């Protein structure tokens, strides 16, 4: 939000005249707070895109941000109406204020549209995560009601404990699988993040720890990391031009009171000069003059740096310290470890591509021959059209002559296509059939390990459930346990069919439920 655009503009609210910036003070503060929360949630969602809790938080934060943005827009439009009334008598200043308001309104409307789009995407992500996970709230409620009806007539605390134990087992099994998947997703996400940091550090020459601080802080001041790093790179070029005697660059730094060389005439540290220039630009009240100098030193995208210029270097340092405290900054050793994983994943992707290309060679000879005949037939068709010399009636003869040849060519190779395709299908089927014992054994081992790990926690779960039974009414306890399980009964059914060694145990649990 570019507060500088509306600096100096006043607005009348309920008969009182006040500065527009002051009128928007609480709204602006709220927007900064929600934007900070939103950036933090988005950063965590990069590592775990289907986390229901994070998606729910994002949905709520977006709702608050949209409301605050609409409030700001309403106030801006009121100010616009008042500014429009002064256009005829206010002269140049009134015109400039009106145009500044229009720019701020357009910017706010665009921001609102972006937020609403994010809200729609988040709603969809929540629905998808719900459908792929434990199911919708309605499904969970139906499952709980159905299970309650099955056990409502038992009247036995032991029976209730059996149902609850089954539900707890199912919930624990589902949680174990979900946790494993989440860990894999987070690890792969971390590898992608590390690759981005390492690559950008190599390109810009900025140390990885400092770069991660910039990445964290840039989002919170509404400036992209790309804009920040590109402007830093352009600043180094501008410093070199100034030291080489370029009057335009030397004058720009001189206007800011920033020196690009040290006492020995050598170029100073680029980052130090950059932040001194940012602070100096923030002290220039004339926006046009400020933008002109910024564009001279930092390039055409300098106007995108205005939020950063308004925040200043000290604010960026504070946010950088916050990044360190929050654990956002990953060490070089961890980055390199993640980077090694990312490299292996890329090698794997390249291997998949190579495998697809290798499989393509199976049909290569056949397609080459067919393509050769196609070139000949196309030449014959082209020559026939030319010989027709514009006589449309002769085109039917040309088509009638070439088309049968094309069909014959395709049909000649068609049996070979079918034969090769059949051989591929049967080869894959043979390979799968030959390895079915190993596949089944691996599946049984996997399910057995899952069941074993979950059963180790059953005593603790039963002990906990016993305490709950003694303190709560039977019906309330049963419904609560089943809501925790959600659709976990399906997992119990699946495990009972897959692991013969646990058949007796699962039969007992199913008997308790039925």
PDB file of N, CA and C in Angstrom, residues 323-405:
ATOM      1  N   UNK A 323      13.488 -13.070  11.303  1.00  0.00           N
ATOM      2  CA  UNK A 323      13.655 -14.293  10.508  1.00  0.00           C
ATOM      3  C   UNK A 323      14.599 -15.265  11.214  1.00  0.00           C
ATOM      4  N   UNK A 324      15.670 -14.725  11.793  1.00  0.00           N
ATOM      5  CA  UNK A 324      16.612 -15.566  12.529  1.00  0.00           C
ATOM      6  C   UNK A 324      15.933 -16.173  13.758  1.00  0.00           C
ATOM      7  N   UNK A 325      15.204 -15.359  14.502  1.00  0.00           N
ATOM      8  CA  UNK A 325      14.538 -15.820  15.718  1.00  0.00           C
ATOM      9  C   UNK A 325      13.469 -16.868  15.410  1.00  0.00           C
ATOM     10  N   UNK A 326      12.793 -16.697  14.272  1.00  0.00           N
ATOM     11  CA  UNK A 326      11.716 -17.624  13.910  1.00  0.00           C
ATOM     12  C   UNK A 326      12.237 -18.936  13.335  1.00  0.00           C
ATOM     13  N   UNK A 327      13.567 -19.028  13.118  1.00  0.00           N
ATOM     14  CA  UNK A 327      14.127 -20.237  12.536  1.00  0.00           C
ATOM     15  C   UNK A 327      13.933 -20.327  11.039  1.00  0.00           C
ATOM     16  N   UNK A 328      13.603 -19.194  10.411  1.00  0.00           N
ATOM     17  CA  UNK A 328      13.377 -19.171   8.958  1.00  0.00           C
ATOM     18  C   UNK A 328      14.672 -19.382   8.188  1.00  0.00           C
ATOM     19  N   UNK A 329      15.787 -18.886   8.759  1.00  0.00           N
ATOM     20  CA  UNK A 329      17.076 -18.943   8.075  1.00  0.00           C
ATOM     21  C   UNK A 329      17.716 -20.306   8.303  1.00  0.00           C
ATOM     22  N   UNK A 330      17.954 -21.029   7.231  1.00  0.00           N
ATOM     23  CA  UNK A 330      18.547 -22.365   7.283  1.00  0.00           C
ATOM     24  C   UNK A 330      20.057 -22.256   7.111  1.00  0.00           C
ATOM     25  N   UNK A 331      20.801 -23.066   7.859  1.00  0.00           N
ATOM     26  CA  UNK A 331      22.260 -23.032   7.789  1.00  0.00           C
ATOM     27  C   UNK A 331      22.762 -23.514   6.432  1.00  0.00           C
ATOM     28  N   UNK A 332      24.017 -23.169   6.123  1.00  0.00           N
ATOM     29  CA  UNK A 332      24.616 -23.592   4.857  1.00  0.00           C
ATOM     30  C   UNK A 332      24.676 -25.117   4.754  1.00  0.00           C
ATOM     31  N   UNK A 333      24.996 -25.797   5.866  1.00  0.00           N
ATOM     32  CA  UNK A 333      25.071 -27.261   5.840  1.00  0.00           C
ATOM     33  C   UNK A 333      23.722 -27.872   5.483  1.00  0.00           C
ATOM     34  N   UNK A 334      22.658 -27.324   6.086  1.00  0.00           N
ATOM     35  CA  UNK A 334      21.329 -27.857   5.802  1.00  0.00           C
ATOM     36  C   UNK A 334      20.902 -27.516   4.373  1.00  0.00           C
ATOM     37  N   UNK A 335      21.227 -26.310   3.922  1.00  0.00           N
ATOM     38  CA  UNK A 335      20.911 -25.934   2.539  1.00  0.00           C
ATOM     39  C   UNK A 335      21.598 -26.870   1.551  1.00  0.00           C
ATOM     40  N   UNK A 336      22.866 -27.172   1.813  1.00  0.00           N
ATOM     41  CA  UNK A 336      23.608 -28.057   0.911  1.00  0.00           C
ATOM     42  C   UNK A 336      23.036 -29.470   0.935  1.00  0.00           C
ATOM     43  N   UNK A 337      22.605 -29.924   2.121  1.00  0.00           N
ATOM     44  CA  UNK A 337      21.997 -31.254   2.214  1.00  0.00           C
ATOM     45  C   UNK A 337      20.685 -31.301   1.425  1.00  0.00           C
ATOM     46  N   UNK A 338      19.863 -30.269   1.611  1.00  0.00           N
ATOM     47  CA  UNK A 338      18.630 -30.171   0.834  1.00  0.00           C
ATOM     48  C   UNK A 338      18.937 -30.062  -0.662  1.00  0.00           C
ATOM     49  N   UNK A 339      19.983 -29.268  -0.980  1.00  0.00           N
ATOM     50  CA  UNK A 339      20.360 -29.090  -2.384  1.00  0.00           C
ATOM     51  C   UNK A 339      20.765 -30.397  -3.030  1.00  0.00           C
ATOM     52  N   UNK A 340      21.459 -31.260  -2.255  1.00  0.00           N
ATOM     53  CA  UNK A 340      21.856 -32.564  -2.789  1.00  0.00           C
ATOM     54  C   UNK A 340      20.622 -33.407  -3.110  1.00  0.00           C
ATOM     55  N   UNK A 341      19.593 -33.345  -2.225  1.00  0.00           N
ATOM     56  CA  UNK A 341      18.351 -34.062  -2.504  1.00  0.00           C
ATOM     57  C   UNK A 341      17.682 -33.523  -3.758  1.00  0.00           C
ATOM     58  N   UNK A 342      17.645 -32.199  -3.903  1.00  0.00           N
ATOM     59  CA  UNK A 342      17.023 -31.599  -5.090  1.00  0.00           C
ATOM     60  C   UNK A 342      17.742 -32.046  -6.359  1.00  0.00           C
ATOM     61  N   UNK A 343      19.078 -32.131  -6.292  1.00  0.00           N
ATOM     62  CA  UNK A 343      19.839 -32.604  -7.456  1.00  0.00           C
ATOM     63  C   UNK A 343      19.444 -34.029  -7.812  1.00  0.00           C
ATOM     64  N   UNK A 344      19.333 -34.896  -6.792  1.00  0.00           N
ATOM     65  CA  UNK A 344      18.969 -36.286  -7.059  1.00  0.00           C
ATOM     66  C   UNK A 344      17.566 -36.391  -7.643  1.00  0.00           C
ATOM     67  N   UNK A 345      16.657 -35.555  -7.155  1.00  0.00           N
ATOM     68  CA  UNK A 345      15.297 -35.555  -7.705  1.00  0.00           C
ATOM     69  C   UNK A 345      15.302 -35.124  -9.169  1.00  0.00           C
ATOM     70  N   UNK A 346      16.172 -34.172  -9.485  1.00  0.00           N
ATOM     71  CA  UNK A 346      16.268 -33.725 -10.890  1.00  0.00           C
ATOM     72  C   UNK A 346      16.891 -34.815 -11.758  1.00  0.00           C
ATOM     73  N   UNK A 347      17.900 -35.513 -11.196  1.00  0.00           N
ATOM     74  CA  UNK A 347      18.478 -36.646 -11.935  1.00  0.00           C
ATOM     75  C   UNK A 347      17.420 -37.705 -12.201  1.00  0.00           C
ATOM     76  N   UNK A 348      16.583 -37.950 -11.165  1.00  0.00           N
ATOM     77  CA  UNK A 348      15.520 -38.934 -11.319  1.00  0.00           C
ATOM     78  C   UNK A 348      14.543 -38.514 -12.408  1.00  0.00           C
ATOM     79  N   UNK A 349      14.179 -37.229 -12.422  1.00  0.00           N
ATOM     80  CA  UNK A 349      13.275 -36.718 -13.453  1.00  0.00           C
ATOM     81  C   UNK A 349      13.897 -36.864 -14.837  1.00  0.00           C
ATOM     82  N   UNK A 350      15.211 -36.565 -14.913  1.00  0.00           N
ATOM     83  CA  UNK A 350      15.911 -36.744 -16.189  1.00  0.00           C
ATOM     84  C   UNK A 350      15.936 -38.200 -16.605  1.00  0.00           C
ATOM     85  N   UNK A 351      16.095 -39.116 -15.604  1.00  0.00           N
ATOM     86  CA  UNK A 351      16.088 -40.542 -15.919  1.00  0.00           C
ATOM     87  C   UNK A 351      14.749 -40.992 -16.469  1.00  0.00           C
ATOM     88  N   UNK A 352      13.662 -40.461 -15.917  1.00  0.00           N
ATOM     89  CA  UNK A 352      12.324 -40.795 -16.424  1.00  0.00           C
ATOM     90  C   UNK A 352      12.178 -40.346 -17.875  1.00  0.00           C
ATOM     91  N   UNK A 353      12.657 -39.135 -18.166  1.00  0.00           N
ATOM     92  CA  UNK A 353      12.606 -38.627 -19.544  1.00  0.00           C
ATOM     93  C   UNK A 353      13.417 -39.521 -20.482  1.00  0.00           C
ATOM     94  N   UNK A 354      14.613 -39.916 -20.017  1.00  0.00           N
ATOM     95  CA  UNK A 354      15.463 -40.783 -20.831  1.00  0.00           C
ATOM     96  C   UNK A 354      14.783 -42.124 -21.095  1.00  0.00           C
ATOM     97  N   UNK A 355      14.102 -42.655 -20.059  1.00  0.00           N
ATOM     98  CA  UNK A 355      13.400 -43.928 -20.221  1.00  0.00           C
ATOM     99  C   UNK A 355      12.285 -43.814 -21.259  1.00  0.00           C
ATOM    100  N   UNK A 356      11.542 -42.692 -21.204  1.00  0.00           N
ATOM    101  CA  UNK A 356      10.475 -42.488 -22.192  1.00  0.00           C
ATOM    102  C   UNK A 356      11.051 -42.391 -23.607  1.00  0.00           C
ATOM    103  N   UNK A 357      12.185 -41.688 -23.740  1.00  0.00           N
ATOM    104  CA  UNK A 357      12.820 -41.574 -25.053  1.00  0.00           C
ATOM    105  C   UNK A 357      13.288 -42.934 -25.562  1.00  0.00           C
ATOM    106  N   UNK A 358      13.826 -43.755 -24.630  1.00  0.00           N
ATOM    107  CA  UNK A 358      14.298 -45.081 -25.020  1.00  0.00           C
ATOM    108  C   UNK A 358      13.134 -45.948 -25.499  1.00  0.00           C
ATOM    109  N   UNK A 359      11.998 -45.881 -24.779  1.00  0.00           N
ATOM    110  CA  UNK A 359      10.831 -46.643 -25.206  1.00  0.00           C
ATOM    111  C   UNK A 359      10.351 -46.201 -26.586  1.00  0.00           C
ATOM    112  N   UNK A 360      10.532 -44.906 -26.874  1.00  0.00           N
ATOM    113  CA  UNK A 360      10.104 -44.387 -28.167  1.00  0.00           C
ATOM    114  C   UNK A 360      10.854 -44.995 -29.329  1.00  0.00           C
ATOM    115  N   UNK A 361      12.073 -45.505 -29.079  1.00  0.00           N
ATOM    116  CA  UNK A 361      12.863 -46.088 -30.170  1.00  0.00           C
ATOM    117  C   UNK A 361      12.261 -47.394 -30.680  1.00  0.00           C
ATOM    118  N   UNK A 362      11.355 -47.993 -29.900  1.00  0.00           N
ATOM    119  CA  UNK A 362      10.749 -49.260 -30.322  1.00  0.00           C
ATOM    120  C   UNK A 362      10.004 -49.078 -31.647  1.00  0.00           C
ATOM    121  N   UNK A 363       9.284 -47.945 -31.768  1.00  0.00           N
ATOM    122  CA  UNK A 363       8.508 -47.691 -32.988  1.00  0.00           C
ATOM    123  C   UNK A 363       9.262 -46.835 -33.997  1.00  0.00           C
ATOM    124  N   UNK A 364      10.492 -46.457 -33.661  1.00  0.00           N
ATOM    125  CA  UNK A 364      11.230 -45.536 -34.520  1.00  0.00           C
ATOM    126  C   UNK A 364      11.381 -46.032 -35.958  1.00  0.00           C
ATOM    127  N   UNK A 365      11.811 -47.281 -36.195  1.00  0.00           N
ATOM    128  CA  UNK A 365      11.976 -47.728 -37.596  1.00  0.00           C
ATOM    129  C   UNK A 365      10.674 -47.705 -38.383  1.00  0.00           C
ATOM    130  N   UNK A 366       9.595 -48.170 -37.725  1.00  0.00           N
ATOM    131  CA  UNK A 366       8.304 -48.231 -38.422  1.00  0.00           C
ATOM    132  C   UNK A 366       7.825 -46.829 -38.795  1.00  0.00           C
ATOM    133  N   UNK A 367       7.899 -45.897 -37.826  1.00  0.00           N
ATOM    134  CA  UNK A 367       7.436 -44.539 -38.085  1.00  0.00           C
ATOM    135  C   UNK A 367       8.306 -43.840 -39.128  1.00  0.00           C
ATOM    136  N   UNK A 368       9.598 -44.158 -39.156  1.00  0.00           N
ATOM    137  CA  UNK A 368      10.492 -43.548 -40.148  1.00  0.00           C
ATOM    138  C   UNK A 368      10.081 -43.958 -41.558  1.00  0.00           C
ATOM    139  N   UNK A 369       9.808 -45.267 -41.725  1.00  0.00           N
ATOM    140  CA  UNK A 369       9.375 -45.746 -43.048  1.00  0.00           C
ATOM    141  C   UNK A 369       8.046 -45.124 -43.458  1.00  0.00           C
ATOM    142  N   UNK A 370       7.108 -45.076 -42.482  1.00  0.00           N
ATOM    143  CA  UNK A 370       5.791 -44.514 -42.782  1.00  0.00           C
ATOM    144  C   UNK A 370       5.904 -43.027 -43.131  1.00  0.00           C
ATOM    145  N   UNK A 371       6.756 -42.310 -42.421  1.00  0.00           N
ATOM    146  CA  UNK A 371       6.940 -40.890 -42.706  1.00  0.00           C
ATOM    147  C   UNK A 371       7.532 -40.688 -44.091  1.00  0.00           C
ATOM    148  N   UNK A 372       8.435 -41.585 -44.491  1.00  0.00           N
ATOM    149  CA  UNK A 372       9.042 -41.478 -45.832  1.00  0.00           C
ATOM    150  C   UNK A 372       7.998 -41.612 -46.921  1.00  0.00           C
ATOM    151  N   UNK A 373       7.098 -42.581 -46.745  1.00  0.00           N
ATOM    152  CA  UNK A 373       6.033 -42.739 -47.743  1.00  0.00           C
ATOM    153  C   UNK A 373       5.093 -41.536 -47.715  1.00  0.00           C
ATOM    154  N   UNK A 374       4.890 -40.980 -46.520  1.00  0.00           N
ATOM    155  CA  UNK A 374       4.030 -39.802 -46.417  1.00  0.00           C
ATOM    156  C   UNK A 374       4.610 -38.615 -47.171  1.00  0.00           C
ATOM    157  N   UNK A 375       5.937 -38.432 -47.116  1.00  0.00           N
ATOM    158  CA  UNK A 375       6.582 -37.340 -47.845  1.00  0.00           C
ATOM    159  C   UNK A 375       6.378 -37.511 -49.342  1.00  0.00           C
ATOM    160  N   UNK A 376       6.527 -38.756 -49.820  1.00  0.00           N
ATOM    161  CA  UNK A 376       6.340 -39.018 -51.254  1.00  0.00           C
ATOM    162  C   UNK A 376       4.908 -38.707 -51.692  1.00  0.00           C
ATOM    163  N   UNK A 377       3.945 -39.153 -50.861  1.00  0.00           N
ATOM    164  CA  UNK A 377       2.543 -38.925 -51.218  1.00  0.00           C
ATOM    165  C   UNK A 377       2.197 -37.441 -51.171  1.00  0.00           C
ATOM    166  N   UNK A 378       2.774 -36.723 -50.216  1.00  0.00           N
ATOM    167  CA  UNK A 378       2.514 -35.290 -50.123  1.00  0.00           C
ATOM    168  C   UNK A 378       3.069 -34.570 -51.340  1.00  0.00           C
ATOM    169  N   UNK A 379       4.230 -35.004 -51.803  1.00  0.00           N
ATOM    170  CA  UNK A 379       4.803 -34.406 -53.010  1.00  0.00           C
ATOM    171  C   UNK A 379       3.942 -34.667 -54.229  1.00  0.00           C
ATOM    172  N   UNK A 380       3.416 -35.886 -54.308  1.00  0.00           N
ATOM    173  CA  UNK A 380       2.535 -36.240 -55.428  1.00  0.00           C
ATOM    174  C   UNK A 380       1.263 -35.395 -55.406  1.00  0.00           C
ATOM    175  N   UNK A 381       0.705 -35.189 -54.199  1.00  0.00           N
ATOM    176  CA  UNK A 381      -0.495 -34.378 -54.069  1.00  0.00           C
ATOM    177  C   UNK A 381      -0.219 -32.930 -54.470  1.00  0.00           C
ATOM    178  N   UNK A 382       0.898 -32.378 -54.014  1.00  0.00           N
ATOM    179  CA  UNK A 382       1.251 -30.989 -54.333  1.00  0.00           C
ATOM    180  C   UNK A 382       1.425 -30.806 -55.838  1.00  0.00           C
ATOM    181  N   UNK A 383       2.109 -31.777 -56.464  1.00  0.00           N
ATOM    182  CA  UNK A 383       2.329 -31.680 -57.906  1.00  0.00           C
ATOM    183  C   UNK A 383       1.013 -31.747 -58.667  1.00  0.00           C
ATOM    184  N   UNK A 384       0.090 -32.586 -58.171  1.00  0.00           N
ATOM    185  CA  UNK A 384      -1.217 -32.698 -58.810  1.00  0.00           C
ATOM    186  C   UNK A 384      -1.999 -31.401 -58.731  1.00  0.00           C
ATOM    187  N   UNK A 385      -1.930 -30.724 -57.584  1.00  0.00           N
ATOM    188  CA  UNK A 385      -2.631 -29.447 -57.422  1.00  0.00           C
ATOM    189  C   UNK A 385      -2.049 -28.408 -58.367  1.00  0.00           C
ATOM    190  N   UNK A 386      -0.728 -28.393 -58.497  1.00  0.00           N
ATOM    191  CA  UNK A 386      -0.094 -27.424 -59.395  1.00  0.00           C
ATOM    192  C   UNK A 386      -0.487 -27.684 -60.845  1.00  0.00           C
ATOM    193  N   UNK A 387      -0.545 -28.966 -61.213  1.00  0.00           N
ATOM    194  CA  UNK A 387      -0.901 -29.305 -62.600  1.00  0.00           C
ATOM    195  C   UNK A 387      -2.357 -28.964 -62.911  1.00  0.00           C
ATOM    196  N   UNK A 388      -3.185 -28.905 -61.864  1.00  0.00           N
ATOM    197  CA  UNK A 388      -4.592 -28.557 -62.087  1.00  0.00           C
ATOM    198  C   UNK A 388      -4.739 -27.109 -62.532  1.00  0.00           C
ATOM    199  N   UNK A 389      -3.707 -26.317 -62.263  1.00  0.00           N
ATOM    200  CA  UNK A 389      -3.648 -24.933 -62.747  1.00  0.00           C
ATOM    201  C   UNK A 389      -4.901 -24.129 -62.389  1.00  0.00           C
ATOM    202  N   UNK A 390      -5.359 -24.312 -61.142  1.00  0.00           N
ATOM    203  CA  UNK A 390      -6.498 -23.526 -60.675  1.00  0.00           C
ATOM    204  C   UNK A 390      -7.843 -24.103 -61.041  1.00  0.00           C
ATOM    205  N   UNK A 391      -7.879 -25.218 -61.762  1.00  0.00           N
ATOM    206  CA  UNK A 391      -9.150 -25.826 -62.158  1.00  0.00           C
ATOM    207  C   UNK A 391      -9.646 -26.685 -60.990  1.00  0.00           C
ATOM    208  N   UNK A 392     -10.636 -26.165 -60.248  1.00  0.00           N
ATOM    209  CA  UNK A 392     -11.122 -26.853 -59.052  1.00  0.00           C
ATOM    210  C   UNK A 392     -11.682 -28.222 -59.391  1.00  0.00           C
ATOM    211  N   UNK A 393     -12.258 -28.371 -60.560  1.00  0.00           N
ATOM    212  CA  UNK A 393     -12.875 -29.646 -60.925  1.00  0.00           C
ATOM    213  C   UNK A 393     -11.850 -30.773 -61.000  1.00  0.00           C
ATOM    214  N   UNK A 394     -10.572 -30.415 -61.246  1.00  0.00           N
ATOM    215  CA  UNK A 394      -9.523 -31.437 -61.353  1.00  0.00           C
ATOM    216  C   UNK A 394      -9.005 -31.897 -59.983  1.00  0.00           C
ATOM    217  N   UNK A 395      -9.327 -31.118 -58.907  1.00  0.00           N
ATOM    218  CA  UNK A 395      -8.835 -31.476 -57.581  1.00  0.00           C
ATOM    219  C   UNK A 395      -9.390 -32.820 -57.118  1.00  0.00           C
ATOM    220  N   UNK A 396     -10.646 -33.114 -57.491  1.00  0.00           N
ATOM    221  CA  UNK A 396     -11.229 -34.394 -57.079  1.00  0.00           C
ATOM    222  C   UNK A 396     -10.441 -35.563 -57.657  1.00  0.00           C
ATOM    223  N   UNK A 397      -9.928 -35.391 -58.882  1.00  0.00           N
ATOM    224  CA  UNK A 397      -9.127 -36.462 -59.482  1.00  0.00           C
ATOM    225  C   UNK A 397      -7.822 -36.657 -58.712  1.00  0.00           C
ATOM    226  N   UNK A 398      -7.227 -35.517 -58.317  1.00  0.00           N
ATOM    227  CA  UNK A 398      -5.965 -35.591 -57.558  1.00  0.00           C
ATOM    228  C   UNK A 398      -6.188 -36.302 -56.233  1.00  0.00           C
ATOM    229  N   UNK A 399      -7.246 -35.892 -55.515  1.00  0.00           N
ATOM    230  CA  UNK A 399      -7.556 -36.510 -54.215  1.00  0.00           C
ATOM    231  C   UNK A 399      -7.893 -37.983 -54.407  1.00  0.00           C
ATOM    232  N   UNK A 400      -8.679 -38.289 -55.409  1.00  0.00           N
ATOM    233  CA  UNK A 400      -9.062 -39.669 -55.666  1.00  0.00           C
ATOM    234  C   UNK A 400      -7.870 -40.544 -55.981  1.00  0.00           C
ATOM    235  N   UNK A 401      -6.819 -39.963 -56.529  1.00  0.00           N
ATOM    236  CA  UNK A 401      -5.625 -40.729 -56.866  1.00  0.00           C
ATOM    237  C   UNK A 401      -4.707 -40.929 -55.649  1.00  0.00           C
ATOM    238  N   UNK A 402      -4.561 -39.876 -54.824  1.00  0.00           N
ATOM    239  CA  UNK A 402      -3.599 -39.912 -53.715  1.00  0.00           C
ATOM    240  C   UNK A 402      -4.172 -40.569 -52.470  1.00  0.00           C
ATOM    241  N   UNK A 403      -5.451 -40.305 -52.151  1.00  0.00           N
ATOM    242  CA  UNK A 403      -6.042 -40.800 -50.909  1.00  0.00           C
ATOM    243  C   UNK A 403      -5.968 -42.317 -50.772  1.00  0.00           C
ATOM    244  N   UNK A 404      -6.332 -43.106 -51.793  1.00  0.00           N
ATOM    245  CA  UNK A 404      -6.227 -44.564 -51.639  1.00  0.00           C
ATOM    246  C   UNK A 404      -4.803 -45.017 -51.330  1.00  0.00           C
ATOM    247  N   UNK A 405      -3.811 -44.330 -51.934  1.00  0.00           N
ATOM    248  CA  UNK A 405      -2.418 -44.693 -51.671  1.00  0.00           C
ATOM    249  C   UNK A 405      -2.049 -44.419 -50.207  1.00  0.00           C
TER     250      UNK A 405
END
